[in-house]
């Protein structure tokens, strides 16, 4: 849990307006909470640490609180480097990736994390059960082999083959986001069936609109292989769902569907998402992101390099 006094000090060091910090101090100094348990509510008690999970300011406050950790790791040269660019840690708020070229280097990073956590009153989610542990290790190996346990704050971390980061499923193989595409396809089918069942009485245009709003965000699609068989299956699934919502025969040609949707077809939306993502990387103020894009776009072994 973040220490309020340290958090406010870091805000001032980062150049946040002192008047705004003073308002936050008042808000945090007078915040209270209670606990609801089995239908009963406890008396109010003062909350003395933490940045308020779910609050609009929480993510930004956490970034300011842990920004020094990124600088410490870079200064110690802990983790991966690509040329002259430090790539040892990426993240936003409490969703962070730590990258290291070897087991010993990764353990060195974990020791630094332990020191920082101790000085900043932070705790990591560590549990021997991978389903309960939020801090996990993943290795990209040429050959499958047993790996020694790594330790963080006195607790061993589990090794996993897949994990989810910011809603995207990543697997430790060459096409690591192919499983994410398959998972998103299954999720799309499930939500689409729910819309059709719960709004069976509604006009087809209404069902199409609901599906577009609640079921067509396609998060993580910028990392998919957009010309793979899995992507063609997803496109076919989308076309079939539109026909089901509009009571059209399954033989209806897909070129007729876009006029019914009132929006660009799913494939065009995903392609637009990808181009927007690539543009944001190429125009990013962070040199390391531009450098990584240059490497991946010129390497046909990467998903980015495969795309035209």
Tab-separated table of C-alpha atoms in Angstrom:
chain	number	residue	atom	x	y	z
A	1	UNK	CA	0.000	0.000	0.000
A	2	UNK	CA	1.334	3.407	-0.929
A	3	UNK	CA	2.464	5.683	1.900
A	4	UNK	CA	0.575	8.954	1.607
A	5	UNK	CA	3.412	11.175	2.821
A	6	UNK	CA	5.845	9.613	0.348
A	7	UNK	CA	3.310	9.798	-2.474
A	8	UNK	CA	2.704	13.529	-1.933
A	9	UNK	CA	6.452	14.155	-1.733
A	10	UNK	CA	6.952	12.394	-5.071
A	11	UNK	CA	4.150	14.466	-6.609
A	12	UNK	CA	5.864	17.681	-5.562
A	13	UNK	CA	9.198	16.415	-6.922
A	14	UNK	CA	7.457	15.627	-10.223
A	15	UNK	CA	6.272	19.234	-10.515
A	16	UNK	CA	2.618	18.777	-9.567
A	17	UNK	CA	1.029	22.066	-8.464
A	18	UNK	CA	1.422	22.433	-4.642
A	19	UNK	CA	-2.156	23.713	-4.362
A	20	UNK	CA	-3.452	20.545	-6.037
A	21	UNK	CA	-1.276	18.397	-3.760
A	22	UNK	CA	-2.650	20.253	-0.753
A	23	UNK	CA	-6.199	19.436	-1.840
A	24	UNK	CA	-5.248	15.765	-2.214
A	25	UNK	CA	-3.670	15.775	1.238
A	26	UNK	CA	-6.952	17.011	2.701
A	27	UNK	CA	-8.957	14.394	0.770
A	28	UNK	CA	-6.704	11.501	1.775
A	29	UNK	CA	-6.352	12.661	5.388
A	30	UNK	CA	-10.120	12.593	5.884
A	31	UNK	CA	-11.073	9.459	3.921
A	32	UNK	CA	-12.939	6.717	5.741
A	33	UNK	CA	-14.195	3.243	4.887
A	34	UNK	CA	-16.289	0.453	6.344
A	35	UNK	CA	-16.696	-3.276	5.784
A	36	UNK	CA	-19.866	-5.073	4.794
A	37	UNK	CA	-19.930	-8.680	6.010
A	38	UNK	CA	-22.837	-11.113	6.017
A	39	UNK	CA	-25.395	-8.307	5.778
A	40	UNK	CA	-23.817	-6.227	8.567
A	41	UNK	CA	-21.799	-3.015	8.177
A	42	UNK	CA	-18.918	-2.120	10.462
A	43	UNK	CA	-18.310	1.310	11.924
A	44	UNK	CA	-16.219	3.737	9.867
A	45	UNK	CA	-12.440	3.712	10.186
A	46	UNK	CA	-9.727	5.965	8.768
A	47	UNK	CA	-7.783	4.795	5.704
A	48	UNK	CA	-4.130	5.743	6.181
A	49	UNK	CA	-2.462	4.316	3.058
A	50	UNK	CA	-3.202	3.223	-0.511
A	51	UNK	CA	-4.137	5.322	-3.534
A	52	UNK	CA	-7.776	4.247	-3.848
A	53	UNK	CA	-8.300	1.409	-6.318
A	54	UNK	CA	-10.742	2.362	-9.055
A	55	UNK	CA	-10.323	6.094	-8.648
A	56	UNK	CA	-9.541	8.197	-11.706
A	57	UNK	CA	-6.354	9.480	-10.053
A	58	UNK	CA	-5.222	6.062	-8.774
A	59	UNK	CA	-3.314	4.925	-11.870
A	60	UNK	CA	-1.498	8.255	-12.273
A	61	UNK	CA	-0.659	8.396	-8.565
A	62	UNK	CA	0.717	4.858	-8.687
A	63	UNK	CA	2.861	5.716	-11.734
A	64	UNK	CA	4.380	8.667	-9.877
A	65	UNK	CA	4.898	6.484	-6.813
A	66	UNK	CA	6.822	3.801	-8.729
A	67	UNK	CA	8.526	5.926	-11.384
A	68	UNK	CA	11.789	5.873	-9.437
A	69	UNK	CA	11.872	2.062	-9.686
A	70	UNK	CA	12.278	2.283	-13.473
A	71	UNK	CA	15.203	4.686	-13.051
A	72	UNK	CA	16.864	2.469	-10.422
A	73	UNK	CA	16.700	-0.628	-12.638
A	74	UNK	CA	18.136	1.289	-15.577
A	75	UNK	CA	20.897	2.770	-13.434
A	76	UNK	CA	21.838	-0.694	-12.165
A	77	UNK	CA	21.646	-2.008	-15.745
A	78	UNK	CA	19.334	-4.770	-14.515
A	79	UNK	CA	17.348	-6.565	-17.200
A	80	UNK	CA	17.309	-6.491	-20.989
A	81	UNK	CA	18.978	-3.964	-23.267
A	82	UNK	CA	18.412	-3.684	-27.024
A	83	UNK	CA	21.422	-1.859	-28.359
A	84	UNK	CA	21.739	1.285	-26.272
A	85	UNK	CA	18.085	1.227	-25.199
A	86	UNK	CA	16.977	-0.092	-21.824
A	87	UNK	CA	14.099	-2.592	-22.159
A	88	UNK	CA	14.191	-4.152	-18.699
A	89	UNK	CA	10.752	-3.012	-17.539
A	90	UNK	CA	7.560	-1.859	-19.213
A	91	UNK	CA	4.302	-1.034	-17.548
A	92	UNK	CA	1.512	1.242	-16.511
A	93	UNK	CA	0.182	1.515	-12.991
A	94	UNK	CA	0.496	-1.914	-11.304
A	95	UNK	CA	0.546	-3.896	-14.582
A	96	UNK	CA	4.262	-4.314	-15.239
A	97	UNK	CA	6.537	-6.564	-17.297
A	98	UNK	CA	10.117	-7.219	-16.258
A	99	UNK	CA	12.423	-8.599	-18.972
A	100	UNK	CA	15.822	-10.206	-18.386
A	101	UNK	CA	18.224	-12.136	-20.658
A	102	UNK	CA	19.065	-14.854	-18.112
A	103	UNK	CA	17.868	-16.431	-14.872
A	104	UNK	CA	20.589	-14.753	-12.817
A	105	UNK	CA	19.743	-11.372	-14.341
A	106	UNK	CA	16.058	-11.879	-13.572
A	107	UNK	CA	16.830	-12.819	-9.969
A	108	UNK	CA	18.929	-9.647	-9.689
A	109	UNK	CA	15.915	-7.631	-10.874
A	110	UNK	CA	13.712	-9.370	-8.309
A	111	UNK	CA	16.161	-8.408	-5.548
A	112	UNK	CA	15.891	-4.764	-6.626
A	113	UNK	CA	12.101	-5.053	-6.579
A	114	UNK	CA	12.303	-6.436	-3.045
A	115	UNK	CA	14.390	-3.482	-1.855
A	116	UNK	CA	12.056	-0.966	-3.479
A	117	UNK	CA	8.965	-2.672	-2.088
A	118	UNK	CA	10.405	-2.621	1.428
A	119	UNK	CA	11.211	1.095	1.303
A	120	UNK	CA	7.848	1.994	-0.238
A	121	UNK	CA	5.546	-0.297	1.773
A	122	UNK	CA	4.564	-2.312	-1.306
A	123	UNK	CA	3.561	-5.969	-1.391
A	124	UNK	CA	3.588	-8.403	-4.301
A	125	UNK	CA	0.996	-11.081	-4.909
A	126	UNK	CA	3.030	-14.288	-4.511
A	127	UNK	CA	1.393	-17.700	-4.170
A	128	UNK	CA	2.688	-21.174	-5.136
A	129	UNK	CA	-0.589	-21.728	-7.006
A	130	UNK	CA	-0.324	-19.977	-10.415
A	131	UNK	CA	-4.093	-19.416	-10.441
A	132	UNK	CA	-3.855	-17.358	-7.247
A	133	UNK	CA	-0.494	-15.678	-7.844
A	134	UNK	CA	-0.425	-12.446	-9.846
A	135	UNK	CA	3.385	-12.337	-10.023
A	136	UNK	CA	4.494	-15.028	-12.474
A	137	UNK	CA	7.543	-15.998	-14.524
A	138	UNK	CA	7.567	-16.928	-18.195
A	139	UNK	CA	10.546	-18.191	-20.215
A	140	UNK	CA	11.068	-18.228	-23.971
A	141	UNK	CA	13.289	-21.287	-24.530
A	142	UNK	CA	14.755	-22.993	-27.576
A	143	UNK	CA	14.326	-26.350	-25.818
A	144	UNK	CA	11.925	-27.263	-23.039
A	145	UNK	CA	13.744	-27.841	-19.734
A	146	UNK	CA	13.131	-27.590	-16.006
A	147	UNK	CA	13.856	-24.162	-14.573
A	148	UNK	CA	14.942	-23.335	-11.017
A	149	UNK	CA	12.613	-21.420	-8.766
A	150	UNK	CA	13.092	-17.677	-8.516
A	151	UNK	CA	12.449	-15.837	-5.249
A	152	UNK	CA	10.714	-12.519	-4.607
A	153	UNK	CA	10.422	-11.209	-1.051
A	154	UNK	CA	11.146	-14.680	0.330
A	155	UNK	CA	8.489	-16.425	-1.780
A	156	UNK	CA	9.051	-18.603	-4.849
A	157	UNK	CA	7.351	-17.577	-8.086
A	158	UNK	CA	5.562	-20.064	-10.367
A	159	UNK	CA	6.624	-20.668	-13.977
A	160	UNK	CA	3.777	-20.492	-16.491
A	161	UNK	CA	3.356	-20.961	-20.243
A	162	UNK	CA	0.593	-18.372	-20.622
A	163	UNK	CA	-0.495	-15.252	-18.802
A	164	UNK	CA	-2.840	-12.315	-19.297
A	165	UNK	CA	-1.609	-8.734	-19.409
A	166	UNK	CA	-4.026	-5.810	-19.833
A	167	UNK	CA	-6.655	-8.203	-21.167
A	168	UNK	CA	-4.324	-9.838	-23.698
A	169	UNK	CA	-3.367	-13.505	-23.408
A	170	UNK	CA	0.340	-14.039	-24.108
A	171	UNK	CA	1.914	-17.459	-24.720
A	172	UNK	CA	5.632	-18.285	-24.693
A	173	UNK	CA	5.898	-19.339	-28.320
A	174	UNK	CA	6.664	-17.620	-31.616
A	175	UNK	CA	3.081	-16.591	-32.353
A	176	UNK	CA	2.355	-15.785	-28.742
A	177	UNK	CA	-0.916	-13.916	-29.318
A	178	UNK	CA	-2.580	-16.556	-31.511
A	179	UNK	CA	-4.211	-18.053	-28.421
A	180	UNK	CA	-5.475	-14.591	-27.502
A	181	UNK	CA	-7.253	-14.353	-30.868
A	182	UNK	CA	-8.884	-17.748	-30.311
A	183	UNK	CA	-9.921	-16.746	-26.781
A	184	UNK	CA	-11.408	-13.457	-28.050
A	185	UNK	CA	-13.305	-15.385	-30.730
A	186	UNK	CA	-14.864	-17.651	-28.092
A	187	UNK	CA	-15.703	-14.630	-25.916
A	188	UNK	CA	-17.305	-12.881	-28.887
A	189	UNK	CA	-19.510	-15.909	-29.606
A	190	UNK	CA	-20.606	-16.144	-25.968
A	191	UNK	CA	-21.514	-12.452	-25.673
A	192	UNK	CA	-23.181	-12.390	-29.056
A	193	UNK	CA	-25.408	-15.343	-28.109
A	194	UNK	CA	-26.333	-13.551	-24.888
A	195	UNK	CA	-27.384	-10.439	-26.819
A	196	UNK	CA	-29.477	-12.483	-29.243
A	197	UNK	CA	-31.208	-14.354	-26.404
A	198	UNK	CA	-31.812	-11.418	-24.073
A	199	UNK	CA	-32.983	-9.072	-26.844
A	200	UNK	CA	-34.762	-11.576	-29.059
A	201	UNK	CA	-37.752	-9.195	-29.210
A	202	UNK	CA	-35.674	-6.217	-30.387
A	203	UNK	CA	-35.338	-4.917	-33.926
A	204	UNK	CA	-32.281	-6.320	-35.781
A	205	UNK	CA	-30.756	-2.838	-36.003
A	206	UNK	CA	-30.948	-2.584	-32.197
A	207	UNK	CA	-29.200	-5.935	-31.754
A	208	UNK	CA	-26.502	-4.927	-34.218
A	209	UNK	CA	-25.982	-1.675	-32.346
A	210	UNK	CA	-25.719	-3.434	-28.973
A	211	UNK	CA	-23.246	-5.919	-30.414
A	212	UNK	CA	-21.154	-3.081	-31.847
A	213	UNK	CA	-21.053	-1.205	-28.545
A	214	UNK	CA	-20.508	-4.038	-26.070
A	215	UNK	CA	-18.863	-6.777	-28.096
A	216	UNK	CA	-16.656	-5.208	-30.774
A	217	UNK	CA	-13.836	-3.470	-28.898
A	218	UNK	CA	-11.286	-6.055	-30.176
A	219	UNK	CA	-8.689	-5.191	-27.535
A	220	UNK	CA	-5.227	-6.533	-28.296
A	221	UNK	CA	-6.016	-6.950	-32.005
A	222	UNK	CA	-2.958	-4.898	-32.992
A	223	UNK	CA	-0.831	-7.899	-31.909
A	224	UNK	CA	-2.772	-10.519	-33.893
A	225	UNK	CA	-1.671	-12.071	-37.173
A	226	UNK	CA	-4.394	-10.480	-39.286
A	227	UNK	CA	-3.839	-12.830	-42.234
A	228	UNK	CA	-3.846	-16.126	-40.344
A	229	UNK	CA	-6.374	-18.947	-40.456
A	230	UNK	CA	-7.536	-17.998	-36.935
A	231	UNK	CA	-8.300	-14.480	-38.155
A	232	UNK	CA	-10.270	-15.829	-41.109
A	233	UNK	CA	-12.242	-17.999	-38.677
A	234	UNK	CA	-12.959	-14.948	-36.521
A	235	UNK	CA	-14.153	-13.025	-39.580
A	236	UNK	CA	-16.411	-15.925	-40.541
A	237	UNK	CA	-17.780	-16.041	-36.981
A	238	UNK	CA	-18.569	-12.318	-37.116
A	239	UNK	CA	-20.337	-12.631	-40.477
A	240	UNK	CA	-22.433	-15.523	-39.211
A	241	UNK	CA	-23.407	-13.589	-36.072
A	242	UNK	CA	-24.639	-10.645	-38.162
A	243	UNK	CA	-26.775	-13.010	-40.243
A	244	UNK	CA	-28.226	-14.524	-37.073
A	245	UNK	CA	-29.114	-11.107	-35.629
A	246	UNK	CA	-30.779	-10.000	-38.869
A	247	UNK	CA	-32.461	-13.349	-39.641
A	248	UNK	CA	-30.637	-13.589	-42.965
A	249	UNK	CA	-29.852	-16.940	-44.603
A	250	UNK	CA	-26.320	-18.152	-43.949
A	251	UNK	CA	-25.794	-18.216	-47.720
A	252	UNK	CA	-26.011	-14.408	-47.853
A	253	UNK	CA	-22.787	-12.959	-49.289
A	254	UNK	CA	-20.684	-11.097	-46.730
A	255	UNK	CA	-20.377	-8.048	-48.988
A	256	UNK	CA	-24.026	-7.248	-48.237
A	257	UNK	CA	-23.441	-7.136	-44.478
A	258	UNK	CA	-21.601	-3.822	-44.181
A	259	UNK	CA	-24.610	-1.872	-45.455
A	260	UNK	CA	-26.687	-3.453	-42.685
A	261	UNK	CA	-24.161	-2.751	-39.928
A	262	UNK	CA	-24.121	1.029	-40.265
A	263	UNK	CA	-20.437	0.792	-39.331
A	264	UNK	CA	-17.328	-0.465	-41.112
A	265	UNK	CA	-17.001	-4.246	-41.202
A	266	UNK	CA	-15.168	-5.951	-38.331
A	267	UNK	CA	-12.103	-6.636	-40.458
A	268	UNK	CA	-11.821	-3.001	-41.540
A	269	UNK	CA	-12.159	-1.860	-37.921
A	270	UNK	CA	-9.394	-4.197	-36.801
A	271	UNK	CA	-7.135	-3.078	-39.656
A	272	UNK	CA	-7.798	0.540	-38.686
A	273	UNK	CA	-6.950	-0.270	-35.050
A	274	UNK	CA	-3.665	-1.777	-36.199
A	275	UNK	CA	-2.736	1.216	-38.362
A	276	UNK	CA	-3.613	3.611	-35.539
A	277	UNK	CA	-1.479	1.563	-33.141
A	278	UNK	CA	1.483	1.523	-35.538
A	279	UNK	CA	1.187	5.269	-36.123
A	280	UNK	CA	1.150	5.964	-32.384
A	281	UNK	CA	4.313	3.862	-31.947
A	282	UNK	CA	6.117	5.532	-34.847
A	283	UNK	CA	5.177	8.989	-33.532
A	284	UNK	CA	5.826	8.146	-29.868
A	285	UNK	CA	8.016	10.443	-27.810
A	286	UNK	CA	9.718	7.340	-26.352
A	287	UNK	CA	12.774	6.406	-28.390
A	288	UNK	CA	12.780	2.824	-27.162
A	289	UNK	CA	9.314	2.195	-28.652
A	290	UNK	CA	10.325	3.638	-32.005
A	291	UNK	CA	13.498	1.534	-31.942
A	292	UNK	CA	11.613	-1.680	-31.169
A	293	UNK	CA	9.130	-0.942	-33.953
A	294	UNK	CA	11.977	-0.452	-36.441
A	295	UNK	CA	13.448	-3.828	-35.487
A	296	UNK	CA	10.152	-5.748	-35.567
A	297	UNK	CA	8.864	-4.177	-38.801
A	298	UNK	CA	12.025	-5.150	-40.684
A	299	UNK	CA	12.006	-8.737	-39.354
A	300	UNK	CA	9.570	-10.969	-41.268
A	301	UNK	CA	9.713	-13.508	-38.431
A	302	UNK	CA	7.719	-11.094	-36.256
A	303	UNK	CA	3.960	-10.541	-36.513
A	304	UNK	CA	4.541	-6.859	-37.330
A	305	UNK	CA	7.059	-7.748	-40.025
A	306	UNK	CA	4.654	-10.197	-41.666
A	307	UNK	CA	1.959	-7.593	-42.139
A	308	UNK	CA	2.145	-5.491	-45.297
